[in-house]
Structure formats: C-alpha cells, structure tokens
Coordinates of C-alpha atoms in Angstrom, one line a residue:
Chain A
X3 CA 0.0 0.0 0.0
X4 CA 1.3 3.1 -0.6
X5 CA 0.4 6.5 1.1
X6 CA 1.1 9.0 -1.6
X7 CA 1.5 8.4 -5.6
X8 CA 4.3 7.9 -7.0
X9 CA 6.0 9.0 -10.3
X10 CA 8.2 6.6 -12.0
X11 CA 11.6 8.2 -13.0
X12 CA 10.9 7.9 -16.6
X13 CA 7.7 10.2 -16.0
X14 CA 9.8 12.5 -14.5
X15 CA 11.7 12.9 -17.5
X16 CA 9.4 12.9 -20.1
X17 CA 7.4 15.4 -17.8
X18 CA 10.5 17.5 -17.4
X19 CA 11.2 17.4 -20.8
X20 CA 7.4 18.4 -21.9
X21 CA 7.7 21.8 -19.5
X22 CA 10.9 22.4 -20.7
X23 CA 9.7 22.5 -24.7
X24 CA 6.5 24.1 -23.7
X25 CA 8.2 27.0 -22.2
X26 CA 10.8 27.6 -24.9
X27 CA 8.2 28.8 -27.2
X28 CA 6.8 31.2 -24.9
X29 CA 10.6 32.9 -23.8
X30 CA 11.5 33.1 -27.4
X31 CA 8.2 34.8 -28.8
X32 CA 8.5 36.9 -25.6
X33 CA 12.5 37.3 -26.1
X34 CA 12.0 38.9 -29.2
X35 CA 9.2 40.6 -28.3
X36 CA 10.9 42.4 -26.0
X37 CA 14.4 43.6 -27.5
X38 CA 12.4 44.9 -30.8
X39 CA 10.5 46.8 -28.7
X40 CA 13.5 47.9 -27.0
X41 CA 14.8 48.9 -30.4
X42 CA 11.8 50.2 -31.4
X43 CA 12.1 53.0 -28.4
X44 CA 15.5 54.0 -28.8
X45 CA 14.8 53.6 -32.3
X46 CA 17.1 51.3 -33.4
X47 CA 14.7 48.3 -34.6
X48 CA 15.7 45.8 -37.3
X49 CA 12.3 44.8 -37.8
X50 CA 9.6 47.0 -39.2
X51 CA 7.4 47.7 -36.6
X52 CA 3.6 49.5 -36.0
X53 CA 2.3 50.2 -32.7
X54 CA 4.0 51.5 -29.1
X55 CA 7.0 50.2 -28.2
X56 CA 5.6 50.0 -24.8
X57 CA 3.4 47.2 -25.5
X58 CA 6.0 45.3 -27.1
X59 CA 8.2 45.7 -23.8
X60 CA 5.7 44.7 -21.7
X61 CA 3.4 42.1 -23.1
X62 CA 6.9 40.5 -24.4
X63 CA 8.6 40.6 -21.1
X64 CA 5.6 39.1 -19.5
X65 CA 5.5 36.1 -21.9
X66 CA 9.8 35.7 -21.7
X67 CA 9.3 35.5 -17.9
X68 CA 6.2 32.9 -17.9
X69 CA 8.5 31.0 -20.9
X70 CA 11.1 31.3 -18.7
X71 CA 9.7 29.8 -15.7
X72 CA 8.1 27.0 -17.6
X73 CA 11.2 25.8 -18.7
X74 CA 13.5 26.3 -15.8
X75 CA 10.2 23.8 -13.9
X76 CA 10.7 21.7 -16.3
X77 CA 15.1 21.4 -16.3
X78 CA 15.1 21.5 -12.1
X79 CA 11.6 21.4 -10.9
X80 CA 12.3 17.8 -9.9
X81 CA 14.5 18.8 -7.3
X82 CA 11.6 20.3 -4.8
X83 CA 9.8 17.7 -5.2
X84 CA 9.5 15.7 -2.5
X85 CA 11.5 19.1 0.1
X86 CA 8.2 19.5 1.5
X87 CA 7.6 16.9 3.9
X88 CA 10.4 14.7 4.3
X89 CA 9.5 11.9 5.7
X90 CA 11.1 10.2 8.8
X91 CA 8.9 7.7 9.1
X92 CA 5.8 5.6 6.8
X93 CA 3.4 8.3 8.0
X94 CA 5.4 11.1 9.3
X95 CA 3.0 13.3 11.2
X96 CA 0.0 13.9 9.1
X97 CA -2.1 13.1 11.4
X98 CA -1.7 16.4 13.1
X99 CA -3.2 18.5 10.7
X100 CA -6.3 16.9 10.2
X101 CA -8.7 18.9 8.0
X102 CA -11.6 17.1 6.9
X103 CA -14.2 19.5 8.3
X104 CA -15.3 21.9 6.2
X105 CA -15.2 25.4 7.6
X106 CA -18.8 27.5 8.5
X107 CA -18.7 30.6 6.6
X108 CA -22.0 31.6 7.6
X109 CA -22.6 34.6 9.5
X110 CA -24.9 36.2 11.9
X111 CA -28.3 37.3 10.5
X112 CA -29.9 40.9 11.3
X113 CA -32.8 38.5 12.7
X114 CA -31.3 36.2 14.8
X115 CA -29.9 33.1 12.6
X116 CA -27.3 32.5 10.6
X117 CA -27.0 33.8 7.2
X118 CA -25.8 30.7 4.9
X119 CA -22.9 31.9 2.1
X120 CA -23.6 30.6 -1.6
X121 CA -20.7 28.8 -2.9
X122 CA -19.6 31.8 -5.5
X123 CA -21.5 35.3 -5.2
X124 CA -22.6 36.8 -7.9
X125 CA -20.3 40.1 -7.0
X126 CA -17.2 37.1 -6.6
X127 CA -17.9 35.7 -9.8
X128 CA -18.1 39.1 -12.6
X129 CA -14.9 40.4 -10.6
X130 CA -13.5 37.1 -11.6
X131 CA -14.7 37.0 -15.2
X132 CA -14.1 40.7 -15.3
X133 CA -10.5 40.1 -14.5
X134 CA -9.9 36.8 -16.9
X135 CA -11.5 38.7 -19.7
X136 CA -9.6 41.8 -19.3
X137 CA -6.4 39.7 -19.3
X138 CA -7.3 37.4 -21.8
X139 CA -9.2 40.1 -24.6
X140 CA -6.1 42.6 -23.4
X141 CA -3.5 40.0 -24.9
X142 CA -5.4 38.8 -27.5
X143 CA -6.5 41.5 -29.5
X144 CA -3.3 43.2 -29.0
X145 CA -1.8 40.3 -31.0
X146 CA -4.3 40.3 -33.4
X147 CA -3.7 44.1 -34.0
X148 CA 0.0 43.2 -34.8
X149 CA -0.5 40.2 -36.7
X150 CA -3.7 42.8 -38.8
X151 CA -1.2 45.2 -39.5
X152 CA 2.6 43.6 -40.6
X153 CA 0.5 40.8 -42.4
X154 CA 0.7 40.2 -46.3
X155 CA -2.0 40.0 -48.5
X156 CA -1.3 36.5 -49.5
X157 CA -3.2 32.6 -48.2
X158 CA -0.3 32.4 -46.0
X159 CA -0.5 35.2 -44.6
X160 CA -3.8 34.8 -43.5
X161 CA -3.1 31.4 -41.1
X162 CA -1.7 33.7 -38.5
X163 CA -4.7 35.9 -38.5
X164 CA -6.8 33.0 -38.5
X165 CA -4.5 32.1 -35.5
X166 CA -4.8 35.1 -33.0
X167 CA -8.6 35.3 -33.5
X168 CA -9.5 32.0 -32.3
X169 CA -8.0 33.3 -28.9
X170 CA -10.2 36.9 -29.8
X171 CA -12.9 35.0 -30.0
X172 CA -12.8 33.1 -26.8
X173 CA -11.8 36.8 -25.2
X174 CA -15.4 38.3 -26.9
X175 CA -17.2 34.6 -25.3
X176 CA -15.3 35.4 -22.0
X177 CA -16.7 39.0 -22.2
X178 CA -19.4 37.8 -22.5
X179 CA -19.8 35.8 -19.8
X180 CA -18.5 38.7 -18.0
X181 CA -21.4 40.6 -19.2
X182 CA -24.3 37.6 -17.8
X183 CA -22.6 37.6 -14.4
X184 CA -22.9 41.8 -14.3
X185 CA -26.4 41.3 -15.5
X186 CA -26.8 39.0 -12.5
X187 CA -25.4 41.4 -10.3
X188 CA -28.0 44.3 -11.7
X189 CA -30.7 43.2 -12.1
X190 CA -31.2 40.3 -9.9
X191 CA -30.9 41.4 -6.3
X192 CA -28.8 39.5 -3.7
X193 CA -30.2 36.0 -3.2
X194 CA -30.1 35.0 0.9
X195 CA -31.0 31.6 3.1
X196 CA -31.1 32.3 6.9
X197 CA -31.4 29.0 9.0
X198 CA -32.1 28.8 12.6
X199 CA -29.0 27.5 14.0
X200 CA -25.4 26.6 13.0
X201 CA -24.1 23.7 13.4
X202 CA -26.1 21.0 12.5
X203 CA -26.5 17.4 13.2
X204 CA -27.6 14.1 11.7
X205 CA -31.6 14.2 13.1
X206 CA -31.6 18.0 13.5
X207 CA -35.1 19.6 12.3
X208 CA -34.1 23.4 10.7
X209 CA -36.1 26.2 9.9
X210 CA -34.4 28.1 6.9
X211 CA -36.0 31.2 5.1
X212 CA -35.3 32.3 1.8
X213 CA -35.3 36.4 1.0
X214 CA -34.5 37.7 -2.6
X215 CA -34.1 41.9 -3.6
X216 CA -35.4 43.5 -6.0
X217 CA -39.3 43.5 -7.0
X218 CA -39.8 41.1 -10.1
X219 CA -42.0 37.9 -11.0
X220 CA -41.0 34.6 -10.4
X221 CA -42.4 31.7 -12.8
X222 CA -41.2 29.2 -10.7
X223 CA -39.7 28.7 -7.3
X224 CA -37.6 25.4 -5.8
X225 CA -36.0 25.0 -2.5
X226 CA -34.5 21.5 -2.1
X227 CA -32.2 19.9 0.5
X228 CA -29.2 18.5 -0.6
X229 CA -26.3 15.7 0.5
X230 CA -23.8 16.0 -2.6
X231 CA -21.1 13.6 -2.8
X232 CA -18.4 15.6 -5.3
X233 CA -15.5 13.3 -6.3
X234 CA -12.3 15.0 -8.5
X235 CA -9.6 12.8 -10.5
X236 CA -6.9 13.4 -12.7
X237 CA -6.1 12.1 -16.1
X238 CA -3.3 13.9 -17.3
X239 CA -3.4 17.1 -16.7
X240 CA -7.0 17.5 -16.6
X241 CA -9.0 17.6 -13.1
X242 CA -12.4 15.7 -13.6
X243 CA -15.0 16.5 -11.6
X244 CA -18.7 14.5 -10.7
X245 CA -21.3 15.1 -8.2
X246 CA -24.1 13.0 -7.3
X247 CA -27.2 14.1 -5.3
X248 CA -27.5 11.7 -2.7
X249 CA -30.3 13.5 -1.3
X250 CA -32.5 16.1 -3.0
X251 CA -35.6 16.4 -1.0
X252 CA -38.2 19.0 -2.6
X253 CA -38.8 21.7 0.5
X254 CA -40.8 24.1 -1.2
X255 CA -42.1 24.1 -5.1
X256 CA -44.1 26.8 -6.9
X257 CA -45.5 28.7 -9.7
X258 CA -45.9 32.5 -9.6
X259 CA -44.4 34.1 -6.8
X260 CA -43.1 37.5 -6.5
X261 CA -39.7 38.7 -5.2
X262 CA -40.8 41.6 -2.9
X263 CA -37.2 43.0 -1.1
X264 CA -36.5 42.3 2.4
X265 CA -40.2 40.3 3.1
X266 CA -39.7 36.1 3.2
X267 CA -40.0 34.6 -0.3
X268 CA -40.3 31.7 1.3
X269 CA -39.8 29.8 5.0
X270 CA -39.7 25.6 5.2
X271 CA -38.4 23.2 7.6
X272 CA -35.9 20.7 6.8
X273 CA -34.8 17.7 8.5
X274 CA -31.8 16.1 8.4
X275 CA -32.0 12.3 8.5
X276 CA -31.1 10.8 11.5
X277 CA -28.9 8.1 9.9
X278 CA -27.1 11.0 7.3
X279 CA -23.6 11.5 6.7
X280 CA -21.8 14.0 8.3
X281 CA -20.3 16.8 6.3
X282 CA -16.7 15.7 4.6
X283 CA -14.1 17.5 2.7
X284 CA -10.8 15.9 1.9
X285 CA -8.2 16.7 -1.4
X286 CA -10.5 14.8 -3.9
X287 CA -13.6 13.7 -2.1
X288 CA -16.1 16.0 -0.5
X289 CA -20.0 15.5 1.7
X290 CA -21.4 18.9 1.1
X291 CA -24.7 19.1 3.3
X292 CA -26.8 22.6 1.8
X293 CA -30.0 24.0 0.0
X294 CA -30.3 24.5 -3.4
X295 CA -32.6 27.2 -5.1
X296 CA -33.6 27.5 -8.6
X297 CA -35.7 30.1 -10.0
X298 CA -37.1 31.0 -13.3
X299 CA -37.3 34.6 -13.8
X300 CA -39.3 36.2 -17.0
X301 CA -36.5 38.7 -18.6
X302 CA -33.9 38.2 -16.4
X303 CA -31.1 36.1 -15.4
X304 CA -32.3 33.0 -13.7
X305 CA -30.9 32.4 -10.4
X306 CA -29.6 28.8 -9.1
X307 CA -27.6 28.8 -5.8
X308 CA -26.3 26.4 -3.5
X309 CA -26.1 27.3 0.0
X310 CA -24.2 24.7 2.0
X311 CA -24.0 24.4 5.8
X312 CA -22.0 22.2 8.2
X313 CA -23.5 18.8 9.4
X314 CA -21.7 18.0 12.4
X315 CA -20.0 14.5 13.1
X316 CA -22.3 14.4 16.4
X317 CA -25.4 11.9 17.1
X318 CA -28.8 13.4 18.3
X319 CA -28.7 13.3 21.8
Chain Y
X2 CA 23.6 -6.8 6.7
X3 CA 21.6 -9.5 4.7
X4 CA 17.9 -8.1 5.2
X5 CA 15.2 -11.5 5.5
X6 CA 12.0 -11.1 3.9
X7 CA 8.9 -10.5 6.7
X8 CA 6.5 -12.1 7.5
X9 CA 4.1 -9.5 9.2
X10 CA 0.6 -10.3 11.2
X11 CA -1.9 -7.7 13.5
X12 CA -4.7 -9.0 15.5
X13 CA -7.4 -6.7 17.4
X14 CA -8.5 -7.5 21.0
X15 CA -11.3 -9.7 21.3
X16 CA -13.5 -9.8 18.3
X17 CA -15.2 -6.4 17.6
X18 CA -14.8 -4.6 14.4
X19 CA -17.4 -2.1 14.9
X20 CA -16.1 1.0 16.9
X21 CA -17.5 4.1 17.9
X22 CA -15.7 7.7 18.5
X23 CA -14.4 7.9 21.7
X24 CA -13.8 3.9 21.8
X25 CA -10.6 2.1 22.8
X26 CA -9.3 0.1 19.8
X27 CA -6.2 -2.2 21.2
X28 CA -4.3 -5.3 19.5
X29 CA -0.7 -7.2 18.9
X30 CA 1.4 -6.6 15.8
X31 CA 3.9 -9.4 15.3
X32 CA 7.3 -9.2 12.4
X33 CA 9.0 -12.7 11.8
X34 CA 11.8 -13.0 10.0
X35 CA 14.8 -16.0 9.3
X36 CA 17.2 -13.6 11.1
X37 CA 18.0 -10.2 12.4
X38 CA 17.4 -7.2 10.3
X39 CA 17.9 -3.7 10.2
X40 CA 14.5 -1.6 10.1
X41 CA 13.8 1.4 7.9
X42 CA 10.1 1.9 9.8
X43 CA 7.7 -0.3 11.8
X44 CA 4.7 1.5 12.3
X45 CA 1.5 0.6 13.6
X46 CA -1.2 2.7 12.1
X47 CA -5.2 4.0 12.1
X48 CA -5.6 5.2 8.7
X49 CA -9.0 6.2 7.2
X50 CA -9.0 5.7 2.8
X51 CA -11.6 7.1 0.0
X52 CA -12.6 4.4 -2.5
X53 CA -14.3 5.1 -5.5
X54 CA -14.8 7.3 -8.9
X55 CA -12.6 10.2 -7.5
X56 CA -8.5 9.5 -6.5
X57 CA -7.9 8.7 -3.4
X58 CA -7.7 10.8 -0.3
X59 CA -6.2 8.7 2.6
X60 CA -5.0 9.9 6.3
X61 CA -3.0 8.4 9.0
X62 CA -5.2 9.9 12.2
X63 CA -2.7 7.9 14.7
X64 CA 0.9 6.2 14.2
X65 CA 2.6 4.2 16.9
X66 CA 6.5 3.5 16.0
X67 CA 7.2 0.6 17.0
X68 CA 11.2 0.7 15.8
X69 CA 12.6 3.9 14.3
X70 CA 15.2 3.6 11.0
X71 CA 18.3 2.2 11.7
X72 CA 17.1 0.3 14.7
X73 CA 18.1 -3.9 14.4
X74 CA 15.7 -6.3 15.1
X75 CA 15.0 -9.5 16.9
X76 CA 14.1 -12.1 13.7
X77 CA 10.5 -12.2 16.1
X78 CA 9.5 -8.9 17.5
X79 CA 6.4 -8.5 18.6
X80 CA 4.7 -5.2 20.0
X81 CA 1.2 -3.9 21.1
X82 CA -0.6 -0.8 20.6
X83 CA -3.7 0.9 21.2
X84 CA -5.8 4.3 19.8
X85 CA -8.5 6.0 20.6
X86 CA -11.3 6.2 17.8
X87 CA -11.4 10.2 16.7
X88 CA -14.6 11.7 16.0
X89 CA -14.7 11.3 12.4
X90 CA -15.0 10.6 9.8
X91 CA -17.6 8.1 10.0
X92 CA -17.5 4.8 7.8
X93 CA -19.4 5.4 5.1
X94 CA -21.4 3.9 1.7
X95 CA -22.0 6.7 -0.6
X96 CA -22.7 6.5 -4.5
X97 CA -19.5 7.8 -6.1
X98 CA -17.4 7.1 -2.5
X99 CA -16.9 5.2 0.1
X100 CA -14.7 6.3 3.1
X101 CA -13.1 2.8 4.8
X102 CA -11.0 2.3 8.3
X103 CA -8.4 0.0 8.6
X104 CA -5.7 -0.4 11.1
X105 CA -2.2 -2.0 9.4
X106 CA 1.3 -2.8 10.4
X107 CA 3.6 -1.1 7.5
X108 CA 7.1 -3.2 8.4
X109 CA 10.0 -2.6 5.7
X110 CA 13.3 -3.7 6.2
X111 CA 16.3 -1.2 4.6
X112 CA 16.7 -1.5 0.8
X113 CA 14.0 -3.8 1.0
X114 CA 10.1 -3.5 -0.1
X115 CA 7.3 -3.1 2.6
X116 CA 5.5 -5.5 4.5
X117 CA 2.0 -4.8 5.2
X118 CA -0.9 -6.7 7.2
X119 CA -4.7 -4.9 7.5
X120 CA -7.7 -5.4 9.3
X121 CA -10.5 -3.4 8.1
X122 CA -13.3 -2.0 10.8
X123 CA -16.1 0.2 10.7
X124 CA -16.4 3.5 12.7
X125 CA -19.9 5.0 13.4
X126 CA -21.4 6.6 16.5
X127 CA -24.6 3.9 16.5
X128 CA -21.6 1.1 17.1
X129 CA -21.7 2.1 20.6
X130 CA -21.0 -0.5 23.0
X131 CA -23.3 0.1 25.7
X132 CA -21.4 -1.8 28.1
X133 CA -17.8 -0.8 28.1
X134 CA -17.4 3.0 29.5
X135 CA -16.1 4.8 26.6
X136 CA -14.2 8.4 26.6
X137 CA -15.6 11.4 25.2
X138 CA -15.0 11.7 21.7
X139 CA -11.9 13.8 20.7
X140 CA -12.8 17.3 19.4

C-alpha cells in the first residue's frame, strides 16, 4: 500500500522534458518581443514595426518571464519535489493536521440566525470573469492588432490571423460571460438563506427562510435539501469532476411568486435524516450538506444557488 | 547486513470490528523474520481511505512507531498498541465514494520492499457498545 502516488523516474523525464519545450516557445516569442521593442524605443529596430514600443516591452517581457519559468520547472523542478515533507517515518505526522471539516462561513443574520454563504457570489464571480476577460481580450487583441497590420495580402499570410482570432474569439465569449454575471449582479438582487442555527446534526429539524431583492415575477420557485457527494480525479493534466445528489428532497415548489425586497419569499423546515452523513471534505472527495434554489425569472437572469452548511460528526442526543 | 523477507501479522483485541468515537481500539502486531534485520520503519497505524470514482484521499489519524530507522531487530518482534477512535470521519457507503477504516502494520526492512498486514473496521457513532465505559469523543 502506498500513502502518496508515486511517479516513475521515466515520468519524471518525459514530464520535465514536456515543460521544458512548452516553455521555450513562450521565452522566445517573448525574447524577441521584447528587444524589438526595446529597439523600437531608442529607435534602433531591425524589424519594421507599428504600434508602441511599450506594448511590445511589456506584453513580451511578461510572456519571456512565464516561458522562462516554464522551462527552468521543467530542467530542475524535480529537485523540490519531495523538500516539502520529508519523511522520517511511513506516516510522518500527518495526522496532526487533520482537516476534513469543512469550515462554516455563515454569519450572523440581522434577525437572529445565521445567514448561509452561496458557494460563488454573484459580485465574486463578474470580478473574476471581469478580471480573466480583461487579461485574456487585453492580450489577445493586442496580438491580433500586430499580426492585422505587418500581415501580407497573400493565403499564407492569412493562417496567423486565423490564428490570433481563435484566442479573440474566446476573449469576446469570456466578455461575455463577464457581461451575464454583471447582469446578474444588476438586475437580480442578492439571493439570501437564513437558517435557525449553525451547526447541524444528523436528526436535526431546521427552519431556513429564503429572502430575494429587487421587486420582479418569479415563474417558478424550488428550494430543495441537498447531501452531494463531489469526487475530482486526474487524467493527465485534466481535473475531472462528478457530483451525485445523494439526497434532493423537494422543501418548497411553486408557480408565480413575486420577489418583494427584504419580506420572506419563502420559509420551510428541513430535517436532516437521522442516519445521514456527516459533512466531509478531503483533497478529492467531498460531503457537502446545503439547500439549493432555482428560480425561473421572466426577462432576467435565472438564479440557481447552492447554500451549504456544516453537518456536524455528532449523534442526536 | 543481509535483510530476510517479513512475515508480518496484527490481531485486534477480542473480536469487535465495529467501533465508535471515543472507543478504545487495542491489538498485537507481530514481524518474523529468518534472522536479524535492520529496520527502515515499523509502524502501527489507524488510517481512514476514500474508495471510489474520484483519486484517493487517505490519512494516518494515529501512528505508533514501533522501531525507528536504523534500529536492528530480533528475527520475532512482537509489540502492542492501542488508539483511541477520533470523531470522524464516520465509515461510510455513498454513491460515487466510500470512506473505509483500517488499522495496518507497515514493516520494511532497509533496501527492502514493505510489509504490510490490514484489518478493516467500521467506525460510526450507532456502534456504541453500551457496556464498556467509553471516553468522550476527541474534538
């Protein structure tokens, strides 16, 4: 049995070697880059240039530095490897750090309860697609500017146009995306789930209420309770992930309700079997206890949201 | 020195298998071998596992050492041990994981590969035995 996985020395290599070829690519596009543009400002360029030298300097210097680092993982990375834990014994001491609890984020309600946190906000997640798509369309299109103006007028010419605006056009979809979530933000008001008491327990009965701002229909309204299992693995590079509902009982359903600011949408009681799970969270396995709303909004961005709370490893007494 | 291959056993006290948090779990670990040998670890361990769709996630809670590296020994060595069941997490039987207990002896002899024996048992707070005082649960 063995307590962590283990790469063979030949996958070491061949791993070292991909970084190290990935990364060369990137330092020399950005190598060059980077001393035209240099040239370019003390005007001194061998190439023909249009646009600021600036860009050239920075965006260039950026990519030599991330090509650079690539490769230099890739040649020595190997070394650090293991310089983390070093291990005196079969299990050294990781039993001292034990972390298989997922935190509480919730926090006190105005009322009295606990206000439960949704996994991403809607504010959390435009800032983050606001950021990638800045990044992303800033790099993008400032290629694609480049490549638009030295190009020739010929076939081949035209592959490294058709080149930089694949990565345009996943910039305009992130932007996009980007948009939705401000959307989201506007006009759909916050979304909040108060329950009576933090933590919980296996047999625990709950009394959660569900408030949404703004002042807009809703066609239709779901408030379930839900044990997810969520398991992650890795092929490759790639991180898979699968969840399965283990539980999904239906707390509230309707048609036509109304979002009316700080009044309750909706209040339910929940009750946690007495025989459930408790709530898990380890590297690549996780027991998410929470309650998950969907709504259907006429116009506007539907809302689904997953507010999760703690489920204590502790037996009704 | 010429390192035997081992021949490694554990046995629980008694004949429970079902434990709850807060419950004593005690036992023998034995290590035979043709002659003396030089150890690179014995330990004794409690060690919760993930089975299942996802990779594995897999914790030593409690470790006895029972000889250090570089210690020599006896071709039979024998030691006990004994942990207290933590809180969690609880054995469970889900849909895309399970989460499994066993307590092993992980014996390996320098330059040599590792010798392991398991016994698999089951933690859960309804496994209660009602007749044995049990400590509180460990926060």
């Amino acid at each position: 049995m063995s307590d962590e996985k283990k790469t063979t020395p030949a996958g070491k290599f061949l791993g070292g070697c991909f970084l190290f070829f990935f990364g060369l690519p990137f330092a020399g596009f950005g190598g060059f880059a980077f001393y035209q543009g240099i040239l370019q400002a003390v005007g001194r360029n061998t190439v023909q240039m249009t646009g600021h030298p600036a860009v050239f300097i920075g965006v260039g210097g950026l990519f030599l530095l991330i090509g650079l680092g690539i490769a230099w993982a890739g040649l020595f990375g190997h070394r650090y490897a293991g310089l983390k834990r070093p291990r005196a014994s079969k299990f050294d001491d990781d039993w001292k750090t034990s972390k298989q609890f997922p935190k509480d984020r919730s926090k006190r309600a105005p009322r009295g309860g606990r206000l439960l946190r949704t996994q991403t906000s809607p504010l959390a997640k435009f800032v983050t697609l606001l950021l990638v798509a800045l990044f992303w369309n800033g790099i993008s299109w400032a290629v694609f500017y480049q490549t638009l103006s030295s190009m020739g007028w010929s076939w081949l010419g035209l592959i490294p146009l058709a080149f930089t605006s694949l990565f345009c056009l996943i910039g305009l979809l992130l932007a996009g995306l980007a948009v939705h979530a401000l959307f989201r933000c506007l006009m759909v008001g916050e979304t909040t789930m108060e329950i009576d008491r933090v933590p919980v327990r296996p047999g625990d009965r709950v009394r959660l209420t569900l408030r949404q701002k703004g002042d807009f229909e809703i066609t239709s309204l779901t408030v379930r309770l839900v044990c997810r299992e969520t398991v992650r693995w890795q092929v490759g590079t790639d991180t898979h992930t699968a969840t399965e509902d283990v539980l999904g009982e239906v707390l509230h359903e309707t048609k036509d309700a109304r979002a009316s600011g700080p009044a309750a949408l909706t209040t339910c009681e929940a009750s946690i079997p007495a025989d459930a799970m408790h709530s898990f969270k380890a590297s690549h396995n996780e027991i998410g206890w929470g309650v998950e709303v969907k709504m259907d909004l006429p116009g506007r961005p539907d809302i689904e949201e997953f507010f999760e709370f703690p489920v204590i490893p502790e037996m009704p007494r | 020195m010429n390192q035997p291959e081992l021949s490694v056993r554990i046995e629980l006290d008694g004949t429970r298998r079902e434990f709850a948090p807060g419950d004593r779990l005690g036992g023998r670990v034995s290590v035979s071998a043709p002659s003396e040998w030089e150890a690179d670890y014995v330990d004794v361990a409690l060690v919760w596992q993930t089975e299942g769709r996802g990779d594995e996630d897999r914790k030593a809670v409690q470790v006895e050492k029972l000889l250090e590296k570089g210690a020599t020994a006896q071709p039979r060595f024998e030691g006990r041990f004994s942990f207290r069941i933590p809180s969690m997490p609880w054995t469970y039987d889900g849909v895309r994981m399970k989460i499994r207990w066993v307590v092993g002896v992980y014996a390996k002899p320098k330059g040599e590969g590792e010798a392991v024996s398991e016994v698999r048992v089951a933690v859960h707070p309804s496994y209660r035995d009602r007749s044995m005082p049990s400590e509180p649960p460990p926060p």
